[in-house]
Coordinates of C-alpha atoms in Angstrom, one line a residue:
M1496 CA 0.0 0.0 0.0
R1497 CA 2.9 2.4 0.8
E1498 CA 4.0 2.1 -2.8
C1499 CA 0.9 3.7 -4.2
L1500 CA 1.8 7.0 -2.5
V1501 CA 4.6 9.1 -4.1
R1502 CA 5.8 12.7 -4.2
N1503 CA 4.7 15.0 -7.1
S1504 CA 8.4 15.4 -7.9
D1505 CA 8.7 11.6 -8.5
V1506 CA 6.3 11.5 -11.4
S1507 CA 6.6 13.1 -14.8
S1508 CA 2.8 13.8 -15.1
S1509 CA -0.4 12.9 -13.3
T1510 CA -4.1 13.3 -13.7
P1511 CA -5.9 15.6 -11.3
I1512 CA -8.6 14.3 -9.1
I1513 CA -11.1 17.2 -8.6
A1514 CA -13.7 17.2 -5.8
V1515 CA -17.0 18.5 -7.1
T1516 CA -20.5 18.9 -5.7
E1517 CA -23.7 19.0 -7.7
A1518 CA -23.5 22.8 -7.4
T1519 CA -19.9 23.3 -8.5
L1520 CA -19.8 20.7 -11.3
P1521 CA -21.0 23.1 -14.1
D1522 CA -18.2 25.6 -13.4
V1523 CA -15.6 22.8 -13.1
L1524 CA -16.7 21.3 -16.4
A1525 CA -16.6 24.7 -18.1
G1526 CA -13.0 25.0 -17.1
L1527 CA -12.2 21.6 -18.5
G1528 CA -13.7 22.2 -21.9
S1529 CA -16.4 21.0 -24.2
A1530 CA -15.2 17.4 -24.5
A1531 CA -15.4 17.0 -20.7
Q1532 CA -18.8 18.7 -20.7
A1533 CA -20.2 16.4 -23.4
W1534 CA -18.7 13.2 -21.8
S1535 CA -20.1 14.1 -18.4
A1536 CA -23.6 14.8 -19.9
R1537 CA -23.5 11.6 -21.9
N1538 CA -22.8 9.5 -18.8
D1539 CA -25.4 11.4 -16.7
F1540 CA -22.7 12.4 -14.2
T1541 CA -24.2 15.0 -11.8
G1542 CA -21.6 15.2 -9.1
K1543 CA -23.6 13.3 -6.6
A1544 CA -21.5 12.4 -3.5
A1545 CA -19.3 9.3 -3.8
T1546 CA -19.7 9.0 -7.6
V1547 CA -16.8 9.3 -10.0
Q1548 CA -16.3 10.2 -13.6
V1549 CA -13.1 10.2 -15.7
V1550 CA -13.5 13.0 -18.3
P1551 CA -11.4 13.5 -21.5
G1552 CA -9.7 16.6 -22.8
A1553 CA -9.8 18.0 -26.3
D1554 CA -7.3 15.4 -27.5
G1555 CA -9.3 12.5 -26.1
T1556 CA -6.8 11.7 -23.3
E1557 CA -7.8 11.8 -19.6
A1558 CA -8.2 15.4 -18.5
A1559 CA -9.4 14.8 -15.0
V1560 CA -11.1 12.6 -12.5
L1561 CA -14.2 14.2 -11.0
F1562 CA -15.2 12.9 -7.6
G1563 CA -18.5 13.8 -6.1
V1564 CA -18.5 15.1 -2.5
E1565 CA -20.9 16.8 -0.2
A1566 CA -21.0 20.6 0.2
G1567 CA -19.0 20.3 3.4
G1568 CA -16.4 18.0 1.9
L1569 CA -15.9 14.3 1.8
S1570 CA -18.9 12.3 3.0
H1571 CA -16.4 10.1 5.0
P1572 CA -12.7 10.8 5.7
L1573 CA -11.7 7.6 3.7
A1574 CA -14.2 8.1 0.9
L1575 CA -11.6 8.6 -1.8
G1576 CA -10.8 4.9 -1.4
G1577 CA -14.1 4.2 -3.1
I1578 CA -12.7 5.3 -6.5
V1579 CA -9.5 3.3 -6.6
N1580 CA -10.8 0.3 -8.4
Q1581 CA -12.7 2.5 -10.9
L1582 CA -9.6 4.3 -12.1
P1583 CA -7.5 3.3 -15.1
A1584 CA -3.9 2.5 -14.4
G1585 CA -1.7 5.6 -14.0
D1586 CA -0.6 8.4 -11.7
Y1587 CA -3.0 10.9 -10.1
H1588 CA -2.9 13.9 -7.8
L1589 CA -5.3 15.7 -5.6
A1590 CA -6.5 18.9 -7.0
E1591 CA -9.0 21.3 -5.6
G1592 CA -11.7 20.5 -3.1
F1593 CA -9.9 18.3 -0.6
P1594 CA -9.6 20.0 2.8
D1595 CA -7.7 17.1 4.4
K1596 CA -5.3 15.7 1.8
E1597 CA -3.7 13.3 4.3
Q1598 CA -7.0 11.6 5.1
A1599 CA -7.9 11.5 1.5
A1600 CA -4.6 9.9 0.6
L1601 CA -5.0 7.4 3.4
G1602 CA -8.4 6.3 2.1
F1603 CA -6.9 5.9 -1.4
A1604 CA -3.9 3.8 -0.2
L1605 CA -6.0 1.6 2.2
S1606 CA -8.3 0.7 -0.7
A1607 CA -5.3 -0.2 -2.9
Y1608 CA -4.4 -3.2 -0.7
V1609 CA -4.3 -6.6 -2.4
F1610 CA -3.6 -10.0 -0.8
D1611 CA -1.8 -11.8 -3.5
R1612 CA 0.2 -14.5 -1.7
Y1613 CA -1.7 -17.3 -3.4
R1614 CA -2.4 -15.9 -6.8
K1615 CA -0.7 -13.6 -9.3
N1616 CA -1.7 -10.0 -8.8
T1617 CA -3.0 -8.9 -12.2
G1618 CA -4.4 -5.6 -10.8
K1619 CA -3.7 -2.2 -12.3
T1620 CA -1.1 0.0 -10.8
R1621 CA -2.5 3.3 -9.6
R1622 CA -0.5 5.8 -7.7
L1623 CA -1.3 9.1 -5.9
A1624 CA 1.2 11.9 -6.1
L1625 CA 1.3 14.1 -3.0
T1626 CA 2.7 17.6 -2.2
D1627 CA 5.4 18.2 0.3
D1628 CA 2.9 19.3 3.0
V1629 CA 1.6 15.8 3.4
D1630 CA 3.5 13.7 5.9
L1631 CA 4.3 10.8 3.6
D1632 CA 6.6 9.1 6.2
R1633 CA 3.8 8.9 8.8
L1634 CA 1.3 7.6 6.2
G1635 CA 3.8 4.9 5.3
I1636 CA 4.2 3.8 8.9
I1637 CA 0.4 3.5 9.3
L1638 CA 0.0 1.7 6.0
D1639 CA 2.8 -0.8 6.8
G1640 CA 1.1 -1.6 10.2
V1641 CA -2.3 -2.0 8.6
G1642 CA -0.9 -4.1 5.8
L1643 CA 0.9 -6.5 8.3
A1644 CA -2.3 -7.0 10.2
R1645 CA -4.4 -7.7 7.1
D1646 CA -1.8 -10.1 5.6
L1647 CA -1.6 -12.1 8.8
I1648 CA -5.4 -12.4 9.1
N1649 CA -5.8 -13.3 5.5
T1650 CA -3.3 -16.1 5.6
P1651 CA -5.0 -19.5 6.1
A1652 CA -4.3 -21.6 9.1
N1653 CA -2.4 -24.3 7.2
D1654 CA 0.3 -21.6 6.6
M1655 CA -0.4 -19.6 9.8
G1656 CA 0.0 -22.0 12.7
P1657 CA 1.2 -21.2 16.3
E1658 CA 4.8 -21.4 15.1
E1659 CA 4.4 -19.1 12.1
L1660 CA 2.4 -16.5 14.2
S1661 CA 5.0 -16.5 16.9
Q1662 CA 7.8 -16.2 14.3
A1663 CA 6.0 -13.3 12.7
A1664 CA 6.4 -11.5 16.1
A1665 CA 10.0 -12.5 16.3
N1666 CA 10.7 -11.2 12.8
L1667 CA 9.0 -7.9 13.4
F1668 CA 11.0 -7.2 16.6
K1669 CA 14.3 -8.3 14.9
I1670 CA 13.8 -5.7 12.2
H1671 CA 13.5 -3.0 14.8
G1672 CA 16.2 -4.2 17.2
G1673 CA 13.9 -5.7 19.8
T1674 CA 14.5 -8.8 21.8
G1675 CA 12.4 -11.6 23.3
R1676 CA 11.6 -15.3 23.4
I1677 CA 9.0 -17.9 22.6
V1678 CA 7.8 -20.4 25.3
I1679 CA 6.8 -23.6 23.6
G1680 CA 4.8 -26.7 24.5
E1681 CA 5.4 -28.3 27.9
D1682 CA 7.6 -25.4 28.9
L1683 CA 4.3 -23.4 29.2
L1684 CA 3.5 -25.6 32.3
E1685 CA 7.0 -25.2 33.7
E1686 CA 6.7 -21.5 33.4
N1687 CA 3.2 -21.3 34.8
F1688 CA 1.0 -20.6 31.8
P1689 CA -1.4 -23.5 32.4
M1690 CA -4.4 -22.1 30.5
V1691 CA -2.4 -21.3 27.3
H1692 CA -1.2 -24.9 27.4
A1693 CA -4.6 -26.4 28.1
V1694 CA -6.3 -24.6 25.2
G1695 CA -3.5 -25.5 22.7
R1696 CA -2.5 -29.0 23.8
A1697 CA -5.0 -31.0 21.6
S1698 CA -3.4 -29.6 18.4
S1699 CA -0.6 -31.4 16.6
R1700 CA 1.0 -28.0 16.5
A1701 CA 2.4 -27.1 20.0
P1702 CA 1.0 -24.0 21.7
R1703 CA 3.4 -21.1 22.3
L1704 CA 3.7 -17.8 24.1
A1705 CA 5.6 -15.0 22.2
D1706 CA 7.1 -12.4 24.5
F1707 CA 9.0 -9.5 22.9
S1708 CA 10.2 -6.1 24.0
W1709 CA 11.6 -3.0 22.4
G1710 CA 12.7 0.5 23.6
A1711 CA 14.5 2.1 26.4
E1712 CA 14.1 0.1 29.7
D1713 CA 13.4 3.3 31.7
A1714 CA 10.7 4.5 29.3
P1715 CA 7.0 4.3 30.2
K1716 CA 5.8 0.7 29.8
V1717 CA 3.2 0.0 27.2
T1718 CA 2.2 -3.7 26.9
L1719 CA 0.1 -5.1 24.0
V1720 CA -1.6 -8.5 24.4
G1721 CA -3.2 -10.2 21.4
K1722 CA -5.3 -13.3 21.1
G1723 CA -3.5 -15.7 18.8
V1724 CA -5.9 -18.5 18.2
I1725 CA -4.8 -19.4 14.7
F1726 CA -8.0 -21.6 14.2
D1727 CA -10.9 -22.2 16.5
T1728 CA -12.9 -25.4 15.9
G1729 CA -14.7 -24.7 19.2
G1730 CA -12.9 -27.7 20.8
L1731 CA -15.2 -30.3 22.2
N1732 CA -18.1 -27.8 22.0
L1733 CA -17.6 -28.1 18.3
K1734 CA -18.7 -25.3 16.0
P1735 CA -21.1 -26.0 13.1
G1736 CA -19.5 -25.6 9.7
S1737 CA -21.0 -22.3 9.0
S1738 CA -19.5 -20.8 12.2
M1739 CA -16.1 -22.4 11.5
A1740 CA -15.6 -21.1 7.9
L1741 CA -13.9 -17.8 9.0
M1742 CA -12.0 -19.1 12.0
K1743 CA -8.6 -18.4 10.4
K1744 CA -9.3 -14.9 11.5
D1745 CA -9.5 -15.9 15.2
M1746 CA -5.9 -14.6 15.6
G1747 CA -7.0 -11.2 14.5
G1748 CA -6.2 -9.7 17.9
A1749 CA -2.6 -10.9 17.6
A1750 CA -2.4 -9.5 14.0
N1751 CA -3.7 -6.2 15.1
V1752 CA -1.4 -6.0 18.1
L1753 CA 1.6 -6.7 15.7
G1754 CA 0.4 -4.1 13.3
L1755 CA 0.2 -1.5 16.1
A1756 CA 3.7 -2.6 17.4
S1757 CA 5.0 -2.1 13.9
M1758 CA 3.7 1.5 13.9
I1759 CA 5.1 2.2 17.4
M1760 CA 8.6 0.9 16.6
A1761 CA 8.8 2.4 13.1
A1762 CA 7.9 5.8 14.6
K1763 CA 10.4 5.3 17.4
L1764 CA 7.9 6.4 20.1
P1765 CA 9.4 7.0 23.5
V1766 CA 7.9 3.9 25.2
R1767 CA 9.1 0.5 26.5
L1768 CA 7.0 -1.7 24.3
R1769 CA 6.1 -5.3 25.2
V1770 CA 4.0 -7.6 23.1
L1771 CA 2.6 -10.8 24.5
I1772 CA 0.8 -13.3 22.1
P1773 CA -0.5 -16.7 23.2
C1774 CA -0.4 -18.7 19.9
V1775 CA -2.6 -21.8 20.0
E1776 CA -5.0 -23.9 17.9
N1777 CA -8.2 -24.9 19.6
A1778 CA -8.4 -28.4 18.2
V1779 CA -10.2 -31.7 19.0
A1780 CA -8.4 -34.7 20.3
G1781 CA -8.4 -37.1 23.2
N1782 CA -6.4 -34.7 25.4
A1783 CA -8.6 -31.7 24.7
F1784 CA -9.8 -29.7 27.7
R1785 CA -13.5 -30.4 28.5
P1786 CA -16.6 -28.5 29.6
G1787 CA -16.7 -28.8 33.4
D1788 CA -12.9 -29.0 33.8
I1789 CA -11.3 -26.8 36.4
L1790 CA -8.2 -25.1 35.1
P1791 CA -5.5 -23.4 37.2
S1792 CA -4.3 -20.0 36.0
R1793 CA -1.1 -18.0 36.3
K1794 CA -3.0 -15.6 38.5
G1795 CA -3.8 -18.4 41.0
L1796 CA -7.5 -18.3 40.3
T1797 CA -9.2 -21.6 39.5
V1798 CA -11.4 -21.4 36.4
E1799 CA -14.4 -23.6 35.7
I1800 CA -14.9 -24.3 32.0
G1801 CA -18.4 -23.6 30.9
N1802 CA -17.8 -24.0 27.1
T1803 CA -14.6 -24.9 25.2
D1804 CA -15.6 -22.5 22.4
A1805 CA -14.8 -19.6 24.7
E1806 CA -11.1 -20.3 24.7
G1807 CA -9.8 -16.9 23.8
R1808 CA -10.3 -15.4 27.2
L1809 CA -8.5 -18.3 28.8
V1810 CA -5.2 -17.7 26.9
L1811 CA -5.6 -14.0 27.3
A1812 CA -6.0 -14.3 31.1
D1813 CA -2.6 -16.0 31.5
A1814 CA -0.9 -13.4 29.2
L1815 CA -2.6 -10.5 30.9
T1816 CA -1.4 -11.8 34.3
L1817 CA 2.1 -11.8 33.0
A1818 CA 1.7 -8.3 31.6
D1819 CA 0.2 -7.0 34.9
E1820 CA 3.1 -8.3 36.9
E1821 CA 5.4 -5.4 36.0
S1822 CA 2.7 -2.7 36.5
P1823 CA 2.9 -1.1 33.1
A1824 CA 1.5 2.4 32.4
L1825 CA -0.8 1.0 29.8
V1826 CA -2.0 -2.5 28.9
V1827 CA -4.0 -3.0 25.7
D1828 CA -5.5 -6.3 24.8
M1829 CA -7.2 -7.1 21.5
A1830 CA -9.2 -10.1 20.6
T1831 CA -11.8 -11.5 18.2
L1832 CA -13.6 -12.6 21.4
T1833 CA -17.4 -12.7 21.2
G1834 CA -20.2 -13.0 18.7
A1835 CA -22.2 -10.9 21.2
A1836 CA -20.1 -7.9 20.2
R1837 CA -21.0 -8.4 16.6
V1838 CA -24.7 -8.8 17.4
A1839 CA -24.7 -5.6 19.4
L1840 CA -22.6 -3.4 17.1
G1841 CA -22.0 -5.2 13.8
P1842 CA -18.6 -5.9 12.1
D1843 CA -17.5 -2.3 11.6
L1844 CA -17.8 -0.9 15.1
P1845 CA -15.7 -2.8 17.7
P1846 CA -16.5 -2.2 21.4
F1847 CA -13.9 -1.4 23.9
F1848 CA -13.9 -1.6 27.7
T1849 CA -12.0 0.3 30.4
D1850 CA -12.6 1.7 33.8
D1851 CA -10.2 4.6 33.1
E1852 CA -12.5 7.5 32.2
A1853 CA -9.7 9.8 30.9
L1854 CA -8.4 7.0 28.7
A1855 CA -11.9 6.2 27.4
E1856 CA -12.5 9.9 26.5
D1857 CA -9.1 10.0 24.6
I1858 CA -9.9 6.8 22.7
E1859 CA -13.3 8.2 21.6
V1860 CA -11.8 11.5 20.4
M1861 CA -8.9 9.8 18.6
A1862 CA -11.1 7.2 17.0
E1863 CA -13.4 9.8 15.5
A1864 CA -10.4 11.9 14.3
A1865 CA -8.7 8.9 12.7
A1866 CA -11.9 7.5 11.1
D1867 CA -11.2 4.3 13.0
P1868 CA -14.6 3.7 14.6
L1869 CA -14.9 2.3 18.2
W1870 CA -17.7 2.3 20.8
R1871 CA -17.3 2.1 24.5
L1872 CA -19.3 -0.6 26.3
P1873 CA -19.5 -0.7 30.1
L1874 CA -17.6 -2.9 32.6
W1875 CA -20.9 -3.4 34.4
Q1876 CA -19.9 -4.8 37.8
P1877 CA -23.3 -6.2 38.7
Y1878 CA -22.9 -8.7 35.9
M1879 CA -19.8 -10.1 37.6
K1880 CA -22.1 -12.4 39.5
Y1881 CA -23.0 -14.1 36.2
L1882 CA -19.5 -15.6 36.3
D1883 CA -20.0 -17.3 39.7
S1884 CA -19.0 -20.9 40.1
K1885 CA -20.0 -23.2 42.9
I1886 CA -16.8 -25.3 42.6
A1887 CA -14.1 -22.9 41.4
D1888 CA -13.1 -19.3 41.9
I1889 CA -14.8 -18.2 38.7
N1890 CA -16.5 -19.5 35.6
H1891 CA -15.2 -18.2 32.3
I1892 CA -18.6 -17.7 30.7
N1893 CA -22.0 -16.5 31.8
T1894 CA -23.8 -19.7 33.1
V1895 CA -26.3 -18.2 35.5
G1896 CA -27.4 -15.0 33.8
G1897 CA -29.4 -16.4 30.9
G1898 CA -26.4 -16.0 28.6
F1899 CA -27.0 -12.3 28.2
A1900 CA -24.3 -9.6 27.9
G1901 CA -21.7 -11.9 26.4
S1902 CA -19.2 -9.2 25.4
V1903 CA -19.5 -7.5 28.8
T1904 CA -19.1 -10.7 30.8
A1905 CA -16.1 -11.7 28.7
A1906 CA -14.5 -8.3 29.5
L1907 CA -15.4 -8.6 33.2
F1908 CA -13.7 -12.1 33.2
L1909 CA -10.5 -10.5 31.8
S1910 CA -10.6 -7.7 34.3
R1911 CA -10.0 -10.2 37.1
F1912 CA -6.5 -10.7 35.8
V1913 CA -5.5 -7.1 35.7
E1914 CA -5.0 -5.1 38.9
N1915 CA -1.5 -3.5 38.9
A1916 CA -1.5 -1.7 35.5
E1917 CA -2.1 2.0 35.7
S1918 CA -4.6 1.7 32.8
W1919 CA -6.1 -1.2 30.9
V1920 CA -8.3 -1.4 27.9
H1921 CA -9.9 -4.4 26.1
F1922 CA -11.0 -4.4 22.5
D1923 CA -13.4 -7.0 21.2
I1924 CA -12.7 -6.7 17.5
F1925 CA -14.1 -8.6 14.5
G1926 CA -10.9 -8.3 12.4
W1927 CA -12.7 -8.7 9.1
T1928 CA -14.5 -6.7 6.5
P1929 CA -17.3 -8.8 5.0
M1930 CA -18.3 -6.3 2.3
E1931 CA -15.9 -3.9 0.6
K1932 CA -16.2 -0.2 1.4
P1933 CA -14.0 2.8 1.0
G1934 CA -10.7 2.3 2.8
K1935 CA -11.6 -1.3 3.6
P1936 CA -11.2 -4.1 1.0
A1937 CA -13.1 -7.3 1.8
G1938 CA -11.1 -9.6 4.1
G1939 CA -8.8 -9.3 7.1
E1940 CA -9.0 -5.8 8.7
A1941 CA -7.1 -3.7 11.2
Q1942 CA -9.5 -2.2 13.7
G1943 CA -8.6 0.3 16.4
I1944 CA -4.9 0.4 15.8
R1945 CA -4.7 3.7 13.8
C1946 CA -6.6 5.3 16.7
L1947 CA -4.3 3.6 19.3
F1948 CA -1.2 4.7 17.4
D1949 CA -2.4 8.3 17.6
L1950 CA -3.3 8.0 21.2
I1951 CA 0.0 6.4 22.3
S1952 CA 2.0 8.9 20.2
E1953 CA 0.2 11.9 21.9
R1954 CA 0.0 10.5 25.4
F1955 CA 3.6 9.4 25.8
T1956 CA 5.4 11.9 23.5
N1957 CA 3.8 14.8 25.3
A1958 CA 4.7 13.2 28.7
Q1959 CA 8.4 13.5 28.0

């Protein structure tokens, strides 16, 4: 995606993209000449918002691309992405009518993403040339992070197992000079990660915990925890086929965490970054964990298993406990955790949970500014009783509250494993775009990380 954005000085010529409204279209066409006027009329182009028309000049070549916007500007900050697949191959530049060129360019680039690992990319090359007042380096950092997250999610589980996912973390940190380790298989029990081991032990591919750090040791500690379930069969509570089809994306939390880590390290933010990813496959075998089992946890709490298809919160709990042990300034966890979140808010609007009011307000402001939508849901403490167990310290699912508030009770379960961090926030993401829209091709998606990059940049850079 980064490659589709260039400087004006790096191209010999480019076609202007002109933002028009239904009111301004006649004057714009008059300036472009009779051929453009005639072509626009023949195609019934009126300048309606989100419509596009390539118009010719007097010699028949492309004179301009007309992009319909609302009177106040783009109908959505990433709206320009909607035209990418409608343009002929070539170079373009933003002309008049774009108040925020950086956001427009971001929408263009995000829509140019193609996952071509398994087939030849025969798509057309379209580039957007930008003026020097647009921060191309920052856009590149964001696009690289989003691209990494999308690539990891889109890769099927036969090529993205626990080993490959943990190695992706190792490779990323090696590029940026970070260090870390991967705890594998039975060593998880030796090092007290019993729930990571329990969830992953039935797979022929050994479970792992990736633990990597970067940055000055005396800098504020920011720890990212990502759910890395590379495929979720549901375990012994086996999913039906229709619910299993997209389960390669169940490591979307880990993918997003690595995308965010890529941004943080590339921007050299003044933080001590730590990334923890439990990498497991929830498979079915004779040694699979069972409904009704009581599992020990790193925290020391005993956990009654209500349903083996709610495995993500189990591996996160051990990783969050590890994160919490060094009392970081901020802990962020991301996970494709509950269908309840999708029922409540759909695929495009991930909920987040935190009891830090200032952090919540900052996230809401940054999310809107970045066109990276998020919605706060409550850590409603009265629902904690829904996780009561008669034979263990806690049940990991709602067994006594009628099954309601699934996303809230999952977040409440995780909250039991975080007590020392200055701030903690949990994101219940979908990690997938089911239907293409501007800035979001269908497939694996980065959700929340552009907002979080802005938030971490501002919060910790300004603190220095």
